[in-house]
CSV table of C-alpha atoms in Angstrom, one decimal:
chain,number,residue,atom,x,y,z
M,1359,UNK,CA,-27.6,-32.8,43.3
M,1360,UNK,CA,-25.9,-31.0,46.1
M,1361,UNK,CA,-26.8,-27.4,46.8
M,1362,UNK,CA,-25.2,-24.9,44.5
M,1363,UNK,CA,-22.0,-23.2,46.0
M,1364,UNK,CA,-22.3,-19.9,47.6
M,1365,UNK,CA,-21.1,-17.4,45.0
M,1366,UNK,CA,-20.4,-13.6,45.5
M,1367,UNK,CA,-19.8,-11.9,42.1
M,1368,UNK,CA,-21.2,-14.6,39.8
M,1369,UNK,CA,-24.2,-16.4,39.1
M,1370,UNK,CA,-24.4,-20.2,38.6
M,1371,UNK,CA,-27.5,-22.2,36.7
M,1372,UNK,CA,-27.3,-25.8,36.2
M,1373,UNK,CA,-29.9,-27.5,33.6
M,1374,UNK,CA,-29.5,-30.9,32.0
M,1375,UNK,CA,-25.6,-31.6,33.4
M,1376,UNK,CA,-24.7,-28.2,31.7
M,1377,UNK,CA,-23.7,-25.6,34.3
M,1378,UNK,CA,-23.6,-22.0,33.2
M,1379,UNK,CA,-21.4,-19.6,35.3
M,1380,UNK,CA,-22.0,-16.0,34.6
M,1381,UNK,CA,-19.6,-13.3,35.6
M,1382,UNK,CA,-21.6,-10.6,37.2
M,1383,UNK,CA,-19.2,-7.6,37.9
M,1384,UNK,CA,-20.3,-5.2,35.1
M,1385,UNK,CA,-19.3,-2.3,37.2
M,1386,UNK,CA,-15.7,-3.2,36.6
M,1387,UNK,CA,-15.9,-4.9,33.5
M,1388,UNK,CA,-15.5,-8.3,35.1
M,1389,UNK,CA,-12.2,-7.8,36.1
M,1390,UNK,CA,-10.6,-10.9,37.9
M,1391,UNK,CA,-8.3,-8.8,40.0
M,1392,UNK,CA,-10.0,-6.8,42.7
M,1393,UNK,CA,-13.2,-9.0,42.8
M,1394,UNK,CA,-14.4,-12.0,43.9
M,1395,UNK,CA,-14.5,-13.7,40.7
M,1396,UNK,CA,-11.5,-16.0,40.8
M,1397,UNK,CA,-12.8,-17.5,44.2
M,1398,UNK,CA,-16.1,-17.9,42.5
M,1399,UNK,CA,-14.7,-19.6,39.5
M,1400,UNK,CA,-12.5,-22.0,41.6
M,1401,UNK,CA,-15.6,-22.6,44.1
M,1402,UNK,CA,-17.6,-23.6,41.0
M,1403,UNK,CA,-15.0,-26.1,39.5
M,1404,UNK,CA,-14.5,-27.8,42.9
M,1405,UNK,CA,-18.2,-28.0,43.4
M,1406,UNK,CA,-18.4,-29.7,39.9
M,1407,UNK,CA,-15.4,-32.1,40.5
M,1408,UNK,CA,-17.1,-33.1,43.7
M,1409,UNK,CA,-19.9,-34.9,42.2
M,1410,UNK,CA,-21.2,-36.2,38.8
M,1411,UNK,CA,-24.1,-34.0,38.2
M,1412,UNK,CA,-22.3,-31.6,35.8
M,1413,UNK,CA,-20.6,-32.7,32.5
M,1414,UNK,CA,-20.1,-29.2,31.0
M,1415,UNK,CA,-19.2,-25.7,32.4
M,1416,UNK,CA,-19.8,-22.6,30.2
M,1417,UNK,CA,-18.3,-19.4,31.5
M,1418,UNK,CA,-19.7,-16.1,30.2
M,1419,UNK,CA,-20.3,-12.7,31.3
M,1420,UNK,CA,-22.7,-9.9,30.9
M,1421,UNK,CA,-23.7,-8.9,27.3
M,1422,UNK,CA,-22.3,-5.5,27.7
M,1423,UNK,CA,-19.0,-6.7,28.5
M,1424,UNK,CA,-18.6,-9.6,26.3
M,1425,UNK,CA,-19.8,-8.2,22.9
M,1426,UNK,CA,-20.7,-11.2,20.2
M,1427,UNK,CA,-17.7,-11.8,17.9
M,1428,UNK,CA,-17.6,-9.8,14.7
M,1429,UNK,CA,-18.6,-11.9,11.6
């Protein structure tokens, strides 16, 4: 597997062909505008498309800004 992409406002973890992209701008509630999050998402997707190491991409955020769904 090639080196992970350099991200600014997100964190990327890869395990067993599953990539987890965690949006990490809690200070602005993970807003896409005014942050590097869109660039980080695009950079991650480009990295995944450039190889065969990842089959699934999960995009999530910090729990404080992405509360669990009500049941």
